Coordinates of C-alpha atoms (C1' of nucleotides) in Angstrom, one line a residue:
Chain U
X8 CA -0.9 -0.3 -19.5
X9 CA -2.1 -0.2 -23.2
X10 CA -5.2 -0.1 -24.2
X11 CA -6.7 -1.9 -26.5
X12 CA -9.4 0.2 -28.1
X13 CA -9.1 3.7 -30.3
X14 CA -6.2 4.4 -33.0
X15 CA -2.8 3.3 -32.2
X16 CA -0.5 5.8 -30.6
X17 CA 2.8 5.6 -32.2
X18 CA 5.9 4.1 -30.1
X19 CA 3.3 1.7 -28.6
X20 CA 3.1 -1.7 -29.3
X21 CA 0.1 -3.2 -27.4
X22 CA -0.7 -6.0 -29.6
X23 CA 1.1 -9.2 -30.6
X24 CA 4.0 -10.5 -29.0
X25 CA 4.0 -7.6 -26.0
X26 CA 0.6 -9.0 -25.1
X27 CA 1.5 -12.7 -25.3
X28 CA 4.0 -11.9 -22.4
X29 CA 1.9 -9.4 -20.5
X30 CA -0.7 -12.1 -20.7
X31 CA 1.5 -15.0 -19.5
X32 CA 2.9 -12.9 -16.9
X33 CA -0.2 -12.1 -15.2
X34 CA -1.3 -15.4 -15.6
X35 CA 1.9 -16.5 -13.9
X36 CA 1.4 -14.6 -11.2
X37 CA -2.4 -15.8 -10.7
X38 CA -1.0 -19.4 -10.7
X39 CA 1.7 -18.1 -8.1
X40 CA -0.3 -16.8 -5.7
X41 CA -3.2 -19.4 -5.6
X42 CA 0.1 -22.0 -5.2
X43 CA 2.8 -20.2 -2.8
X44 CA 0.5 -17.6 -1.5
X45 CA 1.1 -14.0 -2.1
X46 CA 4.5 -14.2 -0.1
X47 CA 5.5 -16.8 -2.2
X48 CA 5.1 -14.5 -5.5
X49 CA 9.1 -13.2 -7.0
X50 CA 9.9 -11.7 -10.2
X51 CA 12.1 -14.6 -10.7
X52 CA 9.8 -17.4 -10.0
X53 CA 7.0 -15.4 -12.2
X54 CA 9.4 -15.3 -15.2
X55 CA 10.3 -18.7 -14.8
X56 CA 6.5 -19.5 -14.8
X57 CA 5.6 -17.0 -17.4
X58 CA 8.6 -18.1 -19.9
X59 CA 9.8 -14.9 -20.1
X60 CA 13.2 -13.5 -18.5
X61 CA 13.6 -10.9 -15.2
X62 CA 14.2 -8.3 -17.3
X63 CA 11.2 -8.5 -19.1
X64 CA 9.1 -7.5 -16.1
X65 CA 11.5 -5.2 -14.5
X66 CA 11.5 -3.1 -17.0
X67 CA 7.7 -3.4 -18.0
X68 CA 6.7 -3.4 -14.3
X69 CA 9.2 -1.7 -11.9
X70 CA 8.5 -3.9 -9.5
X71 CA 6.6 -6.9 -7.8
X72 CA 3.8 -5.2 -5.8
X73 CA 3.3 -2.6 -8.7
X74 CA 3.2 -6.3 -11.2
X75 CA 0.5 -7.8 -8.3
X76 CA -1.4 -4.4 -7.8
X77 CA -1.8 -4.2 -11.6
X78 CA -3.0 -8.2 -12.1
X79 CA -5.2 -7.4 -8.6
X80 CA -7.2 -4.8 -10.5
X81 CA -7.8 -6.2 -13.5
X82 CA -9.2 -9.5 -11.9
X83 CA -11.4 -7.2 -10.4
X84 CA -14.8 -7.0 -12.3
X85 CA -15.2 -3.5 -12.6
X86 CA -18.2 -3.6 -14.6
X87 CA -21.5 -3.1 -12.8
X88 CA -23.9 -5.8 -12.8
X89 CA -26.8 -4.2 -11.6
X90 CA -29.6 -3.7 -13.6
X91 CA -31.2 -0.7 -12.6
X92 CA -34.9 -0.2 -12.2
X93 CA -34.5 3.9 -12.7
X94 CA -35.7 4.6 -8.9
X95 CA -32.4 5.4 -6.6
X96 CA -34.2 4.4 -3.3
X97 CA -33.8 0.7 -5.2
X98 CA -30.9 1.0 -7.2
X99 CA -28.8 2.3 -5.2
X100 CA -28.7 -0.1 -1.9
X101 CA -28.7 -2.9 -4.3
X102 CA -25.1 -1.5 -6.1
X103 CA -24.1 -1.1 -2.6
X104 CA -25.0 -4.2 -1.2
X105 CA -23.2 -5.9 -4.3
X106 CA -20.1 -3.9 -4.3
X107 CA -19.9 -4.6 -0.2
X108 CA -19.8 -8.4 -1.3
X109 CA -17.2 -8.0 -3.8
X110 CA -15.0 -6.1 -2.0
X111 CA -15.0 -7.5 1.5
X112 CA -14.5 -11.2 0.5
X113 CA -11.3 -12.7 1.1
X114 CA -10.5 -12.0 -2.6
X115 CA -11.2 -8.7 -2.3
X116 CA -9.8 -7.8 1.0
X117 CA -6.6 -9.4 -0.9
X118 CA -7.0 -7.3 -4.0
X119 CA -7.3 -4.0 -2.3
X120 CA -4.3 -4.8 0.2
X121 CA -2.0 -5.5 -2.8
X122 CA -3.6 -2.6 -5.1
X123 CA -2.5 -0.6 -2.2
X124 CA 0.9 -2.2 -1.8
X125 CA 1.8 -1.8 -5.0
X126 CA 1.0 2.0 -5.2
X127 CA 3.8 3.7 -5.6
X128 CA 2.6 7.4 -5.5
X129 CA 4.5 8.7 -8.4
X130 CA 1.6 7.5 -10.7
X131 CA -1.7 10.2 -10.0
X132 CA -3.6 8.1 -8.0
X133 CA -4.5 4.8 -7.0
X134 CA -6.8 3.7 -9.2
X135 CA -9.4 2.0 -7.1
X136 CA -12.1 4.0 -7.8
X137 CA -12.0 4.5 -11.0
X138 CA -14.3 1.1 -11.6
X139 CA -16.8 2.8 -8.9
X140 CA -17.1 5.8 -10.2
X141 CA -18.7 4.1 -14.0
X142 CA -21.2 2.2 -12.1
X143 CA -22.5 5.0 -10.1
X144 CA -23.3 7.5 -12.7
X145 CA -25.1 4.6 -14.7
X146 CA -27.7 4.5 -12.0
X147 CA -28.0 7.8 -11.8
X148 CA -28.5 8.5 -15.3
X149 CA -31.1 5.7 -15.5
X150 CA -32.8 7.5 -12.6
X151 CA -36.3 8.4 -13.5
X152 CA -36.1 11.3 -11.0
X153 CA -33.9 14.0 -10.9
X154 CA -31.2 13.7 -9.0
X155 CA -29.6 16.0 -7.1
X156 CA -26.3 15.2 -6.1
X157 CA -23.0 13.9 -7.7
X158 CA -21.3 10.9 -8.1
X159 CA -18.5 11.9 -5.5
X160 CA -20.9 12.5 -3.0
X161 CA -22.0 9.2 -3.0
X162 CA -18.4 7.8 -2.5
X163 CA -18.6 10.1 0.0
X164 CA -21.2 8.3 1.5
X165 CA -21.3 4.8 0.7
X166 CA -18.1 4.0 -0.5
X167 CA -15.5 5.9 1.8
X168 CA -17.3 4.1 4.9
X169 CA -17.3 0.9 3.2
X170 CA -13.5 1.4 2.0
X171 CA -12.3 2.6 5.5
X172 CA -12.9 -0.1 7.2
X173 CA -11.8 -2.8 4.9
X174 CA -8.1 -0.9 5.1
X175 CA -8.1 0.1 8.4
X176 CA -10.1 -2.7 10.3
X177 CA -10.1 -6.1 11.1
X178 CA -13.2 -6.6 12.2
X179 CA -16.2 -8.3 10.0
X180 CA -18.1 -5.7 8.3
X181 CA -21.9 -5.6 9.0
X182 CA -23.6 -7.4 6.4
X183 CA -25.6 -4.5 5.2
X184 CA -23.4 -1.9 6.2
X185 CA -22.8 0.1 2.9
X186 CA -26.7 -0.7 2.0
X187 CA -27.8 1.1 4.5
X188 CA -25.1 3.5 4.0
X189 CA -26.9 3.7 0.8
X190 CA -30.5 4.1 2.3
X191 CA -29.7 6.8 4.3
X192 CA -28.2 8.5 1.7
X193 CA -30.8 8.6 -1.1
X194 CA -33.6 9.2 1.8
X195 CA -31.6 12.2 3.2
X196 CA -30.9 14.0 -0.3
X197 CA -35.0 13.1 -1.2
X198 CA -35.6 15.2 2.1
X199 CA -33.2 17.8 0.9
X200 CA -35.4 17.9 -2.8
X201 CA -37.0 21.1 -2.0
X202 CA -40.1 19.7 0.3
X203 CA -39.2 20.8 4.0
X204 CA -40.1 17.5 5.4
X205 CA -38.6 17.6 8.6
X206 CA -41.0 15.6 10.3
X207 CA -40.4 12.5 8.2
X208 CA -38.0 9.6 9.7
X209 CA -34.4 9.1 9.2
X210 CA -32.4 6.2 8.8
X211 CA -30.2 5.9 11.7
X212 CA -26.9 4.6 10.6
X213 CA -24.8 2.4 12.4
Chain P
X1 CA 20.2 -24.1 34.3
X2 CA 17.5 -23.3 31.6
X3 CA 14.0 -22.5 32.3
X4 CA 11.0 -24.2 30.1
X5 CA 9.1 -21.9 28.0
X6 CA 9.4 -18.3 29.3
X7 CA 12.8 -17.6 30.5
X8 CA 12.4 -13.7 31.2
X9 CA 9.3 -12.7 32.6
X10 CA 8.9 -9.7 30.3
X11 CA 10.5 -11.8 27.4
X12 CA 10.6 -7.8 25.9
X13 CA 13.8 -5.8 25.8
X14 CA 12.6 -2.6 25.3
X15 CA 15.3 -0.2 26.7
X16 CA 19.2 0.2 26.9
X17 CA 20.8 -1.1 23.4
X18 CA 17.5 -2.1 21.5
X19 CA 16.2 1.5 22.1
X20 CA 19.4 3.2 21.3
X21 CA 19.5 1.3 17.9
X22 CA 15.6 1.7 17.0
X23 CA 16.6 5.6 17.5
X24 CA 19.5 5.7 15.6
X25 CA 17.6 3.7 12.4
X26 CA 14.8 5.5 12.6
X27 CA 16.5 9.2 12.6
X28 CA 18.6 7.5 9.8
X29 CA 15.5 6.9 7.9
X30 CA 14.4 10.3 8.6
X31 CA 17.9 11.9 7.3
X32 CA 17.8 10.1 4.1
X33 CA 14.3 10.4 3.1
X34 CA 15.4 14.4 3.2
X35 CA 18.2 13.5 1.2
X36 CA 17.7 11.4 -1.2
X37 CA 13.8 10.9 -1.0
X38 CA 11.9 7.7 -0.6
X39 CA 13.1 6.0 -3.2
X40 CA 16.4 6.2 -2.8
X41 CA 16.4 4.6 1.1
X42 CA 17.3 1.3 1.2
X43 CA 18.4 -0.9 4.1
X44 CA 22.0 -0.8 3.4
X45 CA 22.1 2.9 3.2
X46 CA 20.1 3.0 6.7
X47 CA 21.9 0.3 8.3
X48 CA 25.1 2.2 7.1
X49 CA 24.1 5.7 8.1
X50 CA 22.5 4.2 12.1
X51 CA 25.8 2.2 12.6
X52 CA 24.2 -1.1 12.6
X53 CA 24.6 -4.0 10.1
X54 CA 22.0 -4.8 7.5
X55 CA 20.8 -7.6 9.3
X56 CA 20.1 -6.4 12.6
X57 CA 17.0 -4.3 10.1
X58 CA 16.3 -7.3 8.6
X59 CA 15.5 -9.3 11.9
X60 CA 13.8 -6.6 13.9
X61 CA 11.8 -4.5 10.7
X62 CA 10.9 -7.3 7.6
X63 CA 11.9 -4.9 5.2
X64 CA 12.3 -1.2 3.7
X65 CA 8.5 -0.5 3.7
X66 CA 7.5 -1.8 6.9
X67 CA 10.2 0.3 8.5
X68 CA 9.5 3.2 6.5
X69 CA 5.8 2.6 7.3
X70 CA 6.8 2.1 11.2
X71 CA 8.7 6.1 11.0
X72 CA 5.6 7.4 9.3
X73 CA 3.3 6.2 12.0
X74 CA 5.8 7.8 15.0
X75 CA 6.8 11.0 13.3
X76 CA 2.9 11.8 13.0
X77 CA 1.0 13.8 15.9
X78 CA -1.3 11.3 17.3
X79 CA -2.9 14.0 20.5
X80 CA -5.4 16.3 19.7
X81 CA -4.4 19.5 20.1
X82 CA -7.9 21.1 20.5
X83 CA -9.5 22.0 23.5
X84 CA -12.9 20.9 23.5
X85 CA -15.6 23.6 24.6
X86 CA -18.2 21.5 25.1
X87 CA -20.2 21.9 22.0
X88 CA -20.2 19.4 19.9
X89 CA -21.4 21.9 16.9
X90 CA -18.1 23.8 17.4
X91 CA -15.3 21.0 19.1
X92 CA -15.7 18.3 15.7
X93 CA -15.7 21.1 13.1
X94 CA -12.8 22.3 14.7
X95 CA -11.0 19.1 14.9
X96 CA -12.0 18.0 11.4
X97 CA -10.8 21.1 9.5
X98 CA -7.3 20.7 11.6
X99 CA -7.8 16.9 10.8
X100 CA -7.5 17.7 7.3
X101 CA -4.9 20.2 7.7
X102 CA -2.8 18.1 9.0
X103 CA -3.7 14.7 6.5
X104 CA -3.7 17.1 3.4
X105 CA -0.1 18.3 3.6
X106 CA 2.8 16.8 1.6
X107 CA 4.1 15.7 4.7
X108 CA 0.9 14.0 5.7
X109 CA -0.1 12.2 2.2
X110 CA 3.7 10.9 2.2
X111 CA 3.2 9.4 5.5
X112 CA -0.5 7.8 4.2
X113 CA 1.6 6.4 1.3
X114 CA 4.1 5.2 3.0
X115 CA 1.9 3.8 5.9
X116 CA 0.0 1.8 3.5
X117 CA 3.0 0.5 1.7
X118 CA 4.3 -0.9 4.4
X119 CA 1.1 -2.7 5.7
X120 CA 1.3 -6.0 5.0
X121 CA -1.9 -7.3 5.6
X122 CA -0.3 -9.7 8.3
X123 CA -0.9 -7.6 11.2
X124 CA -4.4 -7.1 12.6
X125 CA -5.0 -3.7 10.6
X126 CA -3.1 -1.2 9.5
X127 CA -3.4 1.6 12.0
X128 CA -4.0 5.1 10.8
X129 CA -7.3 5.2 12.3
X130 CA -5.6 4.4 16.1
X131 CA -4.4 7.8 16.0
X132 CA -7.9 9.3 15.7
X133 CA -10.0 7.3 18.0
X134 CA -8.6 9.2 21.0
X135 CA -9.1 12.2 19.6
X136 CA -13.0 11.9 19.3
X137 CA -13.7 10.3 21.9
X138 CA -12.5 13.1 23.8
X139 CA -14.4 15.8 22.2
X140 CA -17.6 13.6 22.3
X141 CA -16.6 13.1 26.4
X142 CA -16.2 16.7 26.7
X143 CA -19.7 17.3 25.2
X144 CA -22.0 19.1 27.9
X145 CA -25.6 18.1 25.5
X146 CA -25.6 14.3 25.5
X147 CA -24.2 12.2 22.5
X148 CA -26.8 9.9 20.2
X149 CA -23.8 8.6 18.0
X150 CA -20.7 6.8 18.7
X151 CA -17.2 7.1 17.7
X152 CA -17.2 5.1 14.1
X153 CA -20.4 7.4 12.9
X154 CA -17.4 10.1 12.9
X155 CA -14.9 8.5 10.9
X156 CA -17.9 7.1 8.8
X157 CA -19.0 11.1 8.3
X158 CA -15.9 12.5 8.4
X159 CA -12.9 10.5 8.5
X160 CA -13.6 8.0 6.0
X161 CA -14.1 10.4 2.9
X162 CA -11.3 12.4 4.1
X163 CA -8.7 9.4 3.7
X164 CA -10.5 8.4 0.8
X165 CA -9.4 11.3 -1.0
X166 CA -6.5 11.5 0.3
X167 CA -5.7 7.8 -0.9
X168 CA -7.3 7.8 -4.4
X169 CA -7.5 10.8 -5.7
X170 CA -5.2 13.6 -6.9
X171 CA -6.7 16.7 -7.2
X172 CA -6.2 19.2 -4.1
X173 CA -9.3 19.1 -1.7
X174 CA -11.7 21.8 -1.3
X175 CA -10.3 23.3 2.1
X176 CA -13.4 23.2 4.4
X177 CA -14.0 19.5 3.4
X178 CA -13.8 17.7 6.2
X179 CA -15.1 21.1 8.3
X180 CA -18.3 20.6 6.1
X181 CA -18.4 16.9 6.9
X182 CA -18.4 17.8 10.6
X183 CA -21.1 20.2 10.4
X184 CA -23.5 18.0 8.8
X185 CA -22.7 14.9 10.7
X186 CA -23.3 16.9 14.2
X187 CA -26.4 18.3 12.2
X188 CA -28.0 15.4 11.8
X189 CA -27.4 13.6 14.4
X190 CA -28.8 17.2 16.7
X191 CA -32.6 16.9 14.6
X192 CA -32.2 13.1 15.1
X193 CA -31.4 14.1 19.0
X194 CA -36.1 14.7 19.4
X195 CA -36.3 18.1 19.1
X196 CA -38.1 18.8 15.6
X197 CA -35.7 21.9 15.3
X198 CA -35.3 22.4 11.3
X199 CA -35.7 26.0 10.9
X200 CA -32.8 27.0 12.7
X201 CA -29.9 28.6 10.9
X202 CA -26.9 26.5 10.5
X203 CA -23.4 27.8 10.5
X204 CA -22.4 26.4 6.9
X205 CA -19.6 28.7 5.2
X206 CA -19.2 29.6 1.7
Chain E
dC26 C1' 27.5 -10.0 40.9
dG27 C1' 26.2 -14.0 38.1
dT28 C1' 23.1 -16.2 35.0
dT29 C1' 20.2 -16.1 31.2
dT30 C1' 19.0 -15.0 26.7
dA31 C1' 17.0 -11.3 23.4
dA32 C1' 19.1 -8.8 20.3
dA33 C1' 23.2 -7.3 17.8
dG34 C1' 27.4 -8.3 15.0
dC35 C1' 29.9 -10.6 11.4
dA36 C1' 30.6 -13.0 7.2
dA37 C1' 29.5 -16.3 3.8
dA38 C1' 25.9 -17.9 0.8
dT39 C1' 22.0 -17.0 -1.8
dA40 C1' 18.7 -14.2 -4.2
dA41 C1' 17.3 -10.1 -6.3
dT42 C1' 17.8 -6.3 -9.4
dT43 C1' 20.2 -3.5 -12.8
dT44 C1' 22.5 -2.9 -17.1
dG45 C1' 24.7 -3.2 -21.7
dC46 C1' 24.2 -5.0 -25.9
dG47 C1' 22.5 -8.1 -29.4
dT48 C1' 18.0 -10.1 -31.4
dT49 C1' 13.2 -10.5 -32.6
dA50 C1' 8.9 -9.3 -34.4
dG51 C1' 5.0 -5.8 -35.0
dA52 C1' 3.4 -1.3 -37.0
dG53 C1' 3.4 1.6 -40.7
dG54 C1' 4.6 3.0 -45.2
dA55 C1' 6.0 2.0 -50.1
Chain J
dT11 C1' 3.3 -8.1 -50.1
dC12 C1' 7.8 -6.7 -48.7
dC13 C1' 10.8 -3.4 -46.4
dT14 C1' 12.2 -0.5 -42.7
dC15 C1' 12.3 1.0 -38.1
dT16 C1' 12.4 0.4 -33.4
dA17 C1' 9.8 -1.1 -29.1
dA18 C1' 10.2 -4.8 -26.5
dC19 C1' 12.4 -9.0 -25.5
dG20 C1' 16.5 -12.3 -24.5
dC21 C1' 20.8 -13.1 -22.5
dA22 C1' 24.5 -12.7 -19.3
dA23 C1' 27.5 -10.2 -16.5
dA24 C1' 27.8 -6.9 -12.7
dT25 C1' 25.9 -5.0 -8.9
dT26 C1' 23.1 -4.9 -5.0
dA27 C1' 20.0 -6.7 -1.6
dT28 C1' 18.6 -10.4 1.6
dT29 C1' 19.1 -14.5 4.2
dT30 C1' 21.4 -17.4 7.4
dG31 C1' 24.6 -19.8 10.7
dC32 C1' 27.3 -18.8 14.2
dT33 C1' 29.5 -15.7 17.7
dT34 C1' 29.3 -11.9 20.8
dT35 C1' 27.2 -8.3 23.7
dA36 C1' 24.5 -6.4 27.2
dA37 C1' 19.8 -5.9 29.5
dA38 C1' 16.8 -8.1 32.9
dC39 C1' 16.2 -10.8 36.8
dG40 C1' 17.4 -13.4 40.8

DNA sequence: CGTTTAAAGCAAATAATTTGCGTTAGAGGA
DNA sequence: TCCTCTAACGCAAATTATTTGCTTTAAACG
């Protein structure tokens, strides 16, 4: 909710105290869930756990799934991991590869469920992309060539596809479905570059 | 005398009183989401307002979401109104941009929202997408020029950014967005189809 | 029709959430 | 450093929601 960085608003108070219990909390509720399961996860039982009373967290959080969906992001590593080598055609199916593992492992099959869960549609948006979105331009910008699209077309292309299905299906994902994803896209915008290469192969997709 | 294991053969009643109160709860839901909005339906209210007790929501629906979820999913056109023509080129634009249409309204987002709330990960999937299937498959049947692609290659191309969106972010789409989609996807998959034919002019609007 | 039993009703028990008010401890200024 | 202000917490009572054991009703089938 706070942040931690930059000069202090005033009326916040993101430091001391506040943290010790936001910190306990969502440790609580870590502890929960790896011991009762996510069904298994109250308010009361994550107070009890945390030291800390109801109130606390029904007034910091209004509720459980928003309390779940906020721990289920942050134990998310948002950062991206990928070194990359500044050419796209590399960079980019690697990311993609990468983020298809985090994100359809049990863990993050679970995250995304309760991220979703806990959404209550008041707040702008659900916040899932906005650890994506970071990653993305940083290969870009290290690309060596020019590049001629924008971040939200590759969500488009890679990460919509890849999203989609972990939400809405049930079946295992292709192992390289969102690298390919990615293949396709960076060979089809290198056709669009200006050359008319028609002739050249495409990369079916699945 | 009792039998063993499965007394009634259909083990499923479906009709007479079960229907009657399913309808009854669910137009309740219905009325008080007008009135007083999502957040102010709650199970006693429903119960109250169908003429059932609390517990008979309880037993049949887990909770407030999943029966909110269960309304969203009914009160939502799942035919396709369009009539295909035959050409693929025209038939999925067609069906994309009313796609969107009808996903994009407030109507439509609240029923995402409230679909996804109420998905809790213990049935199979949650089932947005069973709605669409049918839909494409029947343009792509009614296609006179054969079909390279198969169903999920549309919601990859078309579907899957759409709902994106829709999901996680909040600015207002660009109207012909999932049109667009369409038109590329068909496209590609018509110079992948062995004809070489990338001078033609293609029907993108501005 | 009679039998069977899934689903509904009822009510008591339990659990959760909300709320009013007093207390504590950080942030910012003197 | 100390003082002040107040956001955030604790506590407990009130309210509301959910579960549960048992009874009753009526749909499906012979």
């Amino acid at each position: 909710m706070q942040n931690t960085r930059g000069p202090l608003k005033s009326g916040q108070r993101p430091g001391g105290r506040s943290l010790r219990v936001q910190e306990a909390v969502h440790a609580a509720v870590v502890a929960l869930i790896d011991e009762l399961g996510r069904e298994g996860v109250t308010v009361p039982r994550v107070a009890a756990r945390a030291g800390v009373t109801p109130s606390t967290i029904y007034r910091r959080w209004s509720d459980i799934a928003t309390l779940v969906s906020d721990v289920a992001r942050r134990n998310l590593r948002t950062d991206c991991p990928v070194k990359p080598c500044g050419r796209l055609s590399e960079d980019l199916p690697a990311w993609a590869e990468m983020y298809q593992d985090e994100m359809d492992s049990t863990p993050g099959r679970a995250m995304v469920r309760d991220v979703l869960r806990g959404w209550d549609g008041r707040q702008k948006a659900c916040p899932l992309l906005d650890a994506v979105r970071p990653s993305i331009a940083l290969i870009c910008d290290a690309s060596v060539e020019p590049v001629n699209f924008d971040v939200e077309a590759v969500i488009d292309a890679v990460v919509a596809p890849l999203l989609t299905r972990i939400i809405f299906t049930d079946a295992p994902l292709p192992s390289t479905l969102a690298r390919d994803a990615a293949v396709a896209f960076v060979e089809r915008h290198s056709l669009n570059a200006g050359r008319s290469g028609c002739s050249q192969r495409h990369g079916v997709r699945t």
